[in-house]
mmCIF file of C-alpha atoms in Angstrom:
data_model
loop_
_atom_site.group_PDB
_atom_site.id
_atom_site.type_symbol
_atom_site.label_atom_id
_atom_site.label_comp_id
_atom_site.label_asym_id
_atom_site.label_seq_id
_atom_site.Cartn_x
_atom_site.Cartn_y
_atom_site.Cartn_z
ATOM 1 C CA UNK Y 824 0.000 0.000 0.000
ATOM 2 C CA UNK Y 825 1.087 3.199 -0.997
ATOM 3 C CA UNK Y 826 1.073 6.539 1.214
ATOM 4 C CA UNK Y 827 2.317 9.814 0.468
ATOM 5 C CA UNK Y 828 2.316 13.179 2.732
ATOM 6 C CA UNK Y 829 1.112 16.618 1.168
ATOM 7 C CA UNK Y 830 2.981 20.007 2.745
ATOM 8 C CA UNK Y 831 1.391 22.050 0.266
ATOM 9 C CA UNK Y 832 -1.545 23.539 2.628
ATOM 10 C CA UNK Y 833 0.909 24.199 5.404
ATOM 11 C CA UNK Y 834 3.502 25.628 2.921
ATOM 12 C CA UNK Y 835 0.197 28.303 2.050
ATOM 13 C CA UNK Y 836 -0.294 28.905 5.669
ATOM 14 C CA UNK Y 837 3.349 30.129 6.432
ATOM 15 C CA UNK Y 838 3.363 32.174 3.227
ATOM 16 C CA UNK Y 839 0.124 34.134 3.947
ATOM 17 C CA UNK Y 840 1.482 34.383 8.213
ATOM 18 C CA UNK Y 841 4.878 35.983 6.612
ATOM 19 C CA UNK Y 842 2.768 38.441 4.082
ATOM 20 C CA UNK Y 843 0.370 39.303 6.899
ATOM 21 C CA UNK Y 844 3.628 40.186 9.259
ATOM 22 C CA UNK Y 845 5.138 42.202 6.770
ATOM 23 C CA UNK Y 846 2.214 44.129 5.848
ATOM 24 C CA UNK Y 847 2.141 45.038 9.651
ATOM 25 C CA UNK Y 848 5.642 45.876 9.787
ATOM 26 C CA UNK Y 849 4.755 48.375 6.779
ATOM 27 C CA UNK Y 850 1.805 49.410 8.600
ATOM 28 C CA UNK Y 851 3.999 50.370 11.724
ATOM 29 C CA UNK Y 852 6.474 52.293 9.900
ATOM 30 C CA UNK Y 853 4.187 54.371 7.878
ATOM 31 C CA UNK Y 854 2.031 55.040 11.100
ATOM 32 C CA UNK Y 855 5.400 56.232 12.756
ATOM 33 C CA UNK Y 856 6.461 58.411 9.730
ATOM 34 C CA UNK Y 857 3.090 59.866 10.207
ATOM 35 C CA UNK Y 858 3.146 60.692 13.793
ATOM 36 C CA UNK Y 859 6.661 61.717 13.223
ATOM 37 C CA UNK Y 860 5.623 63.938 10.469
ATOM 38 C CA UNK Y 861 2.813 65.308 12.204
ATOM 39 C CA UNK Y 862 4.755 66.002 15.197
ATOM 40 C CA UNK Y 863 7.214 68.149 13.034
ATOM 41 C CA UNK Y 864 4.633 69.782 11.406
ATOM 42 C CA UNK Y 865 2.786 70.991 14.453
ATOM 43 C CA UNK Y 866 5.600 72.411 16.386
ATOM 44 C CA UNK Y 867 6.799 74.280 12.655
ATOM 45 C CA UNK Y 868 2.869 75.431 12.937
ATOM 46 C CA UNK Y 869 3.256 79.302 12.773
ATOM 47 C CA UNK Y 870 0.126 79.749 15.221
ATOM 48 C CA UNK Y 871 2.479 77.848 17.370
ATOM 49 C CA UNK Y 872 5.422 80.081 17.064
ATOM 50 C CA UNK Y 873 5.928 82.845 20.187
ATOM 51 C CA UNK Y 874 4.858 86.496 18.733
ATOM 52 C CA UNK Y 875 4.335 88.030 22.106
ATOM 53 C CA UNK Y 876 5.792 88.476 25.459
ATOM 54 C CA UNK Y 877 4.434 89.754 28.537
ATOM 55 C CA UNK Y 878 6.150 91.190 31.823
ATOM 56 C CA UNK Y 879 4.939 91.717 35.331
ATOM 57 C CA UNK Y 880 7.331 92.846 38.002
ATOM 58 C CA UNK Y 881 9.480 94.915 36.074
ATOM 59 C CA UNK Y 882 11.299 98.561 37.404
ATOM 60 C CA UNK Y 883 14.534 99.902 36.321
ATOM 61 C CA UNK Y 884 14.981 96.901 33.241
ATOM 62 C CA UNK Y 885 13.449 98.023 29.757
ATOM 63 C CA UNK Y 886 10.813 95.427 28.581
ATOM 64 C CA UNK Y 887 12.033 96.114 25.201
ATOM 65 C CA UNK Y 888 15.601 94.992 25.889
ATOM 66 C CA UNK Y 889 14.234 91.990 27.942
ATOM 67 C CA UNK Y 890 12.235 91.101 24.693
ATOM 68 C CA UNK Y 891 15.379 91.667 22.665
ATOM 69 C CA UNK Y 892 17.259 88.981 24.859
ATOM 70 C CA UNK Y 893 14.561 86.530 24.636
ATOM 71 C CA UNK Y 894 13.778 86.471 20.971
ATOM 72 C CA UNK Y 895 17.710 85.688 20.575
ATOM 73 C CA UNK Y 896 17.411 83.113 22.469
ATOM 74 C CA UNK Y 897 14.730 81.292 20.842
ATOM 75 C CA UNK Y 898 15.849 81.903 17.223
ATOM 76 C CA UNK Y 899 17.609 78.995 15.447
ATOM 77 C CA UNK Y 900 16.254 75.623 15.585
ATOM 78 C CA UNK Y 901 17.167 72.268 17.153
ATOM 79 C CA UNK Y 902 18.911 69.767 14.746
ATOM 80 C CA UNK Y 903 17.896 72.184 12.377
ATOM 81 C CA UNK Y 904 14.488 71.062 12.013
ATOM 82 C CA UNK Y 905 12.363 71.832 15.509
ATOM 83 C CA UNK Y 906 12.440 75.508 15.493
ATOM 84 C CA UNK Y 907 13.452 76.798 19.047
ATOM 85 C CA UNK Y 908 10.405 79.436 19.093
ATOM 86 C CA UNK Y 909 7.648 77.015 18.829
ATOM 87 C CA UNK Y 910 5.388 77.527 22.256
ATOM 88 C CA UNK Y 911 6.109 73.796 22.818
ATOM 89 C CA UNK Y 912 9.583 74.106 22.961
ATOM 90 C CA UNK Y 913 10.472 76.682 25.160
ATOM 91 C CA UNK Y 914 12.892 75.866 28.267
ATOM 92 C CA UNK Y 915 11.678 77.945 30.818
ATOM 93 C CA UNK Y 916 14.274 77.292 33.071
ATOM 94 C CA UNK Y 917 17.109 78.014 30.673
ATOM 95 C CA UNK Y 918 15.518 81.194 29.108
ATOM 96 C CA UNK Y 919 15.525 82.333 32.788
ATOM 97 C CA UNK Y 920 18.922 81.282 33.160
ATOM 98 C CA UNK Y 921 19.877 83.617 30.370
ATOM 99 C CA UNK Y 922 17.989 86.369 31.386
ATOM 100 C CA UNK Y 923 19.526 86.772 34.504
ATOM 101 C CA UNK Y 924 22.684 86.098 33.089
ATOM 102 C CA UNK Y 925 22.687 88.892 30.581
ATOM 103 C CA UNK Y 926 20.583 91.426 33.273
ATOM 104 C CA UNK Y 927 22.225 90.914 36.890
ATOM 105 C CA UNK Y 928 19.603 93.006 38.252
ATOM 106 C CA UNK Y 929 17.178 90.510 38.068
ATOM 107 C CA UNK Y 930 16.676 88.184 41.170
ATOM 108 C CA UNK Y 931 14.499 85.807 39.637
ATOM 109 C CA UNK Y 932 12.767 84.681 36.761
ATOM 110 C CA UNK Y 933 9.517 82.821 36.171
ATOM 111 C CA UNK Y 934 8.831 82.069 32.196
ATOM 112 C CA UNK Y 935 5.165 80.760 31.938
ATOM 113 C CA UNK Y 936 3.827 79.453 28.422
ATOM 114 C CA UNK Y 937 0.210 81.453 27.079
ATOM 115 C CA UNK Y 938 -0.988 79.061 24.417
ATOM 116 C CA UNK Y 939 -0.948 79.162 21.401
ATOM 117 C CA UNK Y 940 1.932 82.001 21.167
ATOM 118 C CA UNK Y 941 2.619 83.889 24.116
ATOM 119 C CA UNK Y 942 5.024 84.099 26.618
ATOM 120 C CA UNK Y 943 4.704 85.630 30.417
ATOM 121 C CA UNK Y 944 7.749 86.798 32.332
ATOM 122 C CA UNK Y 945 7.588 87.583 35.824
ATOM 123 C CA UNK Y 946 10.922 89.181 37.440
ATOM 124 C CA UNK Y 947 12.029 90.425 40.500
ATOM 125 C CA UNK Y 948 14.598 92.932 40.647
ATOM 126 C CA UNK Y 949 16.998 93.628 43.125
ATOM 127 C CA UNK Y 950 16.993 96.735 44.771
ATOM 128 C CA UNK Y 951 19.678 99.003 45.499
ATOM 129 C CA UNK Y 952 21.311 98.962 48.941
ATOM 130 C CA UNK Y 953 24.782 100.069 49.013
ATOM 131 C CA UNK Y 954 27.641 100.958 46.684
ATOM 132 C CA UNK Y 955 30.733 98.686 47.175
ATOM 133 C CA UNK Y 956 33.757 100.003 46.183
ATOM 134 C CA UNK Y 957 37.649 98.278 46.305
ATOM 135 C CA UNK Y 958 39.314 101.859 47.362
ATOM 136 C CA UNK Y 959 40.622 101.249 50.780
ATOM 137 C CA UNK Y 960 44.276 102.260 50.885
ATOM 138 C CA UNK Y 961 43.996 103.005 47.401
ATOM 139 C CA UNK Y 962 44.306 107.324 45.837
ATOM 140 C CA UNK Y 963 41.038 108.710 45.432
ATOM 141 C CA UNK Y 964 42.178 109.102 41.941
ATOM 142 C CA UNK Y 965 43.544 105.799 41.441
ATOM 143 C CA UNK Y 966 42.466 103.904 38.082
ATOM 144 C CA UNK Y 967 41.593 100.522 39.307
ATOM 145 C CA UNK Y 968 38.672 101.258 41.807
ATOM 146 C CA UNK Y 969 36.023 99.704 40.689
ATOM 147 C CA UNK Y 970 32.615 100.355 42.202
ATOM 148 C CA UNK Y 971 29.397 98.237 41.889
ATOM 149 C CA UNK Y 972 25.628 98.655 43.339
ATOM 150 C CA UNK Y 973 25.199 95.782 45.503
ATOM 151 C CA UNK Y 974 21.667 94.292 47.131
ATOM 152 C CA UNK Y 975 21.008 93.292 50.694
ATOM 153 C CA UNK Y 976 22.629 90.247 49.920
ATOM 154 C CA UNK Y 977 25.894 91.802 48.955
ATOM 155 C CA UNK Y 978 25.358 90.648 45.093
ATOM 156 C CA UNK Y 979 26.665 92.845 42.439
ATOM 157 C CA UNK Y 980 24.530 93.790 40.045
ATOM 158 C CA UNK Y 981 25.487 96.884 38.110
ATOM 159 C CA UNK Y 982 28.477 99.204 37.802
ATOM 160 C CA UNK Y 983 28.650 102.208 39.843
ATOM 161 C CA UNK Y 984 30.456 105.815 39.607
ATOM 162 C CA UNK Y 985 33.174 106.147 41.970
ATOM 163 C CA UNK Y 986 31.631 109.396 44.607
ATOM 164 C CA UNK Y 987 32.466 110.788 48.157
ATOM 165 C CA UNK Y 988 28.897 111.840 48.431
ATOM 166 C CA UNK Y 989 27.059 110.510 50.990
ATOM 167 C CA UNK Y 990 23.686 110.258 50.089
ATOM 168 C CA UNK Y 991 24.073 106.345 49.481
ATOM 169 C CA UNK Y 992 25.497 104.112 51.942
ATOM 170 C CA UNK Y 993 29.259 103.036 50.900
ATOM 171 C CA UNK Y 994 31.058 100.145 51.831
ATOM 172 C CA UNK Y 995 34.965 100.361 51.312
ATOM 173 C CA UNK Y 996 36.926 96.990 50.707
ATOM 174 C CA UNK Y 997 40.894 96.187 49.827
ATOM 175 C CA UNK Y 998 39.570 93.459 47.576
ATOM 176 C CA UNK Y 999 41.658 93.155 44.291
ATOM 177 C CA UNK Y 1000 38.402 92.650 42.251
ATOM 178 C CA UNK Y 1001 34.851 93.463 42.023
ATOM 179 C CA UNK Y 1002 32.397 91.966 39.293
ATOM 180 C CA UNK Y 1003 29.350 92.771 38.399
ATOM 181 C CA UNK Y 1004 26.710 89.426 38.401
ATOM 182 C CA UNK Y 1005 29.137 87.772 41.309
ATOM 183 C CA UNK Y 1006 28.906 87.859 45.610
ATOM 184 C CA UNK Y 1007 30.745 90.665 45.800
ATOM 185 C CA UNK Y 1008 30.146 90.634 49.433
ATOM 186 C CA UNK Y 1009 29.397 87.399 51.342
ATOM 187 C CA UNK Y 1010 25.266 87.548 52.755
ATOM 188 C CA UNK Y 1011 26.485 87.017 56.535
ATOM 189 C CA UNK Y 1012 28.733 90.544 55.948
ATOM 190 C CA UNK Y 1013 26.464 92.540 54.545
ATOM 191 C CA UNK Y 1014 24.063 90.906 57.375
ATOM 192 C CA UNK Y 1015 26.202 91.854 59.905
ATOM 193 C CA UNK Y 1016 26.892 95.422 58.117
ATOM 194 C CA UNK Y 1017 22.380 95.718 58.056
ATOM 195 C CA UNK Y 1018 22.532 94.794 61.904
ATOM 196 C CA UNK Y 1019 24.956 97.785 62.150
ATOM 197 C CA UNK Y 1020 23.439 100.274 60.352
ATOM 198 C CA UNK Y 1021 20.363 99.664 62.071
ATOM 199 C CA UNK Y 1022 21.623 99.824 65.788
ATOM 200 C CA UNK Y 1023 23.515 103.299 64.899
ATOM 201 C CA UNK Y 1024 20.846 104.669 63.388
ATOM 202 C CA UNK Y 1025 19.166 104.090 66.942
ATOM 203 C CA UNK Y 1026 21.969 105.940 68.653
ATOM 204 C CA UNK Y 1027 20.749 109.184 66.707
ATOM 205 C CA UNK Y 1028 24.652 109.042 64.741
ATOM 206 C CA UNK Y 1029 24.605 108.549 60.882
ATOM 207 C CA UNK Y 1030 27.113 106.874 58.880
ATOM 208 C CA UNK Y 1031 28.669 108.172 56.362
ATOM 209 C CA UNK Y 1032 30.937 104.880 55.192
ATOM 210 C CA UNK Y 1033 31.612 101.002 55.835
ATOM 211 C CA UNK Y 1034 35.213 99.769 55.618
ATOM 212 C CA UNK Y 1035 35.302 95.904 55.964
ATOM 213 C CA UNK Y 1036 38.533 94.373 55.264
ATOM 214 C CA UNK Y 1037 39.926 90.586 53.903
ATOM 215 C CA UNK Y 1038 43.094 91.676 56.207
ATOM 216 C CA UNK Y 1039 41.079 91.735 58.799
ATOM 217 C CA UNK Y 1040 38.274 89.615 58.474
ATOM 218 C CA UNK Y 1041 36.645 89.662 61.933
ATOM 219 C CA UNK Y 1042 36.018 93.376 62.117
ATOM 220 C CA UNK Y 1043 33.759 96.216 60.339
ATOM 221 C CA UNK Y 1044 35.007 99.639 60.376
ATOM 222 C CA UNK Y 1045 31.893 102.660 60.637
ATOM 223 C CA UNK Y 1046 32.973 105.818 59.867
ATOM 224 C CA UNK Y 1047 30.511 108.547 60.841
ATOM 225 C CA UNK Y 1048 29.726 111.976 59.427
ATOM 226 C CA UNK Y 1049 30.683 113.668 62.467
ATOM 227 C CA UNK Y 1050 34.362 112.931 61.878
ATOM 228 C CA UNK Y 1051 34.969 109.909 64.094
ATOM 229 C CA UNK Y 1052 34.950 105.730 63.811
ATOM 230 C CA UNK Y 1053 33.853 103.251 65.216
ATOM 231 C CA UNK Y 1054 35.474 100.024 65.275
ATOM 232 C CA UNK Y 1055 33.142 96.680 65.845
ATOM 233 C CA UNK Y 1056 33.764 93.128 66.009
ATOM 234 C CA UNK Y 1057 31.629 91.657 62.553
ATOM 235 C CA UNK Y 1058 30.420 88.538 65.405
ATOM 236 C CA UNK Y 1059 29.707 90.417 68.335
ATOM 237 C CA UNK Y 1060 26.525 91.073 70.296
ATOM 238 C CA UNK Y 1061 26.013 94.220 69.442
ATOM 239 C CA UNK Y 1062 22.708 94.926 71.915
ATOM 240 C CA UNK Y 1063 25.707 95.126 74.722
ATOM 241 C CA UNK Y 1064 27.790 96.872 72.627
ATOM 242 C CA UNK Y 1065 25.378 99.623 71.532
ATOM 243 C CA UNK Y 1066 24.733 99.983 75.513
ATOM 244 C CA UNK Y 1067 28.109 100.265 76.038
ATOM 245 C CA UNK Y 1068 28.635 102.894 73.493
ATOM 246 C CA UNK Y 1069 25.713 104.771 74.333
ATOM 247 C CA UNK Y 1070 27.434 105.049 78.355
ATOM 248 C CA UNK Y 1071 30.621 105.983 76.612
ATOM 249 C CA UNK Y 1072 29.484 108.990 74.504
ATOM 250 C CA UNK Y 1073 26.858 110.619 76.998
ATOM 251 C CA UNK Y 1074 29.333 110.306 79.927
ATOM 252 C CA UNK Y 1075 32.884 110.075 79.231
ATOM 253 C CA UNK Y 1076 32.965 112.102 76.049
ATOM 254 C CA UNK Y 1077 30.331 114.290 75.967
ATOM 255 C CA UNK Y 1078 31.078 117.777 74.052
ATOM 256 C CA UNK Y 1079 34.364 116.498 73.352
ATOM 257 C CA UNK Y 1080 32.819 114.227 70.182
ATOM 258 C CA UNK Y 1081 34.264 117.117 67.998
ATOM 259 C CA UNK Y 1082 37.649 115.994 68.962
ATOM 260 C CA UNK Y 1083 36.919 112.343 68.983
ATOM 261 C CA UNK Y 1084 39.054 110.190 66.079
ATOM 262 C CA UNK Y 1085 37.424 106.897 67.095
ATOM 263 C CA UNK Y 1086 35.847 104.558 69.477
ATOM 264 C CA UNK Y 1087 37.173 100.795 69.452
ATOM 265 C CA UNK Y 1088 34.412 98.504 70.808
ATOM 266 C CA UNK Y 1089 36.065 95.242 69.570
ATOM 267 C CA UNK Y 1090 36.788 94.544 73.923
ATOM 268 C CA UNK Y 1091 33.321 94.011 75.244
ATOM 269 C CA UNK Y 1092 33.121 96.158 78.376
ATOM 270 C CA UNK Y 1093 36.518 97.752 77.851
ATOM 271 C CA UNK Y 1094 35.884 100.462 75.466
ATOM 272 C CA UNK Y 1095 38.937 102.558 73.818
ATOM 273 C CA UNK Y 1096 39.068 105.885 72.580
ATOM 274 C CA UNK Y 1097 40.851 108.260 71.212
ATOM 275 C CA UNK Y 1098 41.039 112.330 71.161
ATOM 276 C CA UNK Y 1099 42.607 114.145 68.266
#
């Protein structure tokens, strides 16, 4: 008896399992293309391109140069095909960045997205506090004193003329450099120098100038307009120090403050001073 074995309908099977694969394959790839494409297309969209931006907070800065900044930094494209001004593409956090790189003034920056093509800044700016200037045993005329406008914080954030006025508080340093957009002073200083200007103000004296030295770290030199100095320690408690100075001038020196060339208050209850 004879016997024989057919593949042929299995052969069909595989063949129609392989065409039915590939077909889905092509399927996939055309339905990735697509999203692909239509992903490209929407973020190229020019109702989804940034026309406008808005500011809140703003002072001293021009919104116009702001703007300027900003549109800069969002011309161009990535990979040169996702253009950096589409609404979607925006990096908040690095536009900031670059803001307050470029405008030291600013304290912070909040970029917020206004669909379809807006853009909302909100700033904070610092506010003037002091003017810092390197000029301590340096010639008033001297060519490398630098002077900046400093915050509360001590940060540098503009340039600033070189005056003896004394309509703005000045702090004099022997540091060899000042920048604008750096620390120029550390917070806990100027701190310390706030603390100060506060408690003298109390004593009914006024300040003319700061002196705070990185030869002599631990102390802050006030020079006041009445001719004198005072000479504190930049960690001491200064409520028993301000008692002590108060006992000093109403009833050691008295009238004799026009002859007075300072008051050193660096020794806690021992207070030294000396007469012109």
């Amino acid at each position: 008896m004879n016997s024989r074995i057919v593949y042929t309908a299995r052969s069909e099977k595989k063949k129609t399992g392989s065409r039915r694969r590939a077909l889905a394959r092509f399927g996939a790839v055309l339905v990735f293309f697509g999203v692909v494409t239509g992903i490209v297309m929407m973020l190229g969209a020019e109702q989804f391109q940034v026309k406008t931006v808005s500011f809140s907070g703003l002072k001293i800065l021009s919104a116009e140069e702001l703007k300027t900044k900003i549109f800069q930094e969002i011309s161009g494209a990535y990979v040169w095909l996702f253009p950096k001004r589409s609404i979607f593409l925006v990096r908040a956090s690095v536009l900031g960045d670059a803001l307050q790189k470029e405008f030291p003034r600013l304290r912070t920056v909040a970029v917020g997205r206004k669909f379809p093509a807006a853009l909302a800044v909100a700033v904070e700016e610092r506010e003037l506090w002091a003017i810092l200037c390197n000029d301590a045993n340096t010639p008033e005329n001297a060519e490398d004193i630098t002077c900046v406008y400093i915050d509360e914080t001590g940060f540098a954030f503009e340039e600033a003329p070189y005056s003896i006025g004394s309509l703005i508080l000045k702090i004099r340093t022997d540091f060899p450099e000042v920048r604008v957009g750096e620390q120029a002073l550390a917070p806990e200083i100027a701190q310390s120098i706030r603390l100060l200007e506060t408690r003298i103000g109390e004593t009914g004296l006024r300040v003319w100038r700061y002196e705070f030295l990185k030869q002599v770290p631990s102390e802050i030199r006030v020079e006041t307009d009445e001719g004198f100095a005072l000479i504190f320690l930049r960690e001491d408690d200064f409520a028993n120090t301000f008692r002590v100075l108060k006992t000093v001038l109403e009833q050691e020196i008295k009238e004799k403050r026009k002859d007075l060339e300072y008051i050193d208050l660096r020794f806690g209850n021992k207070v030294f001073f000396k007469m012109r």
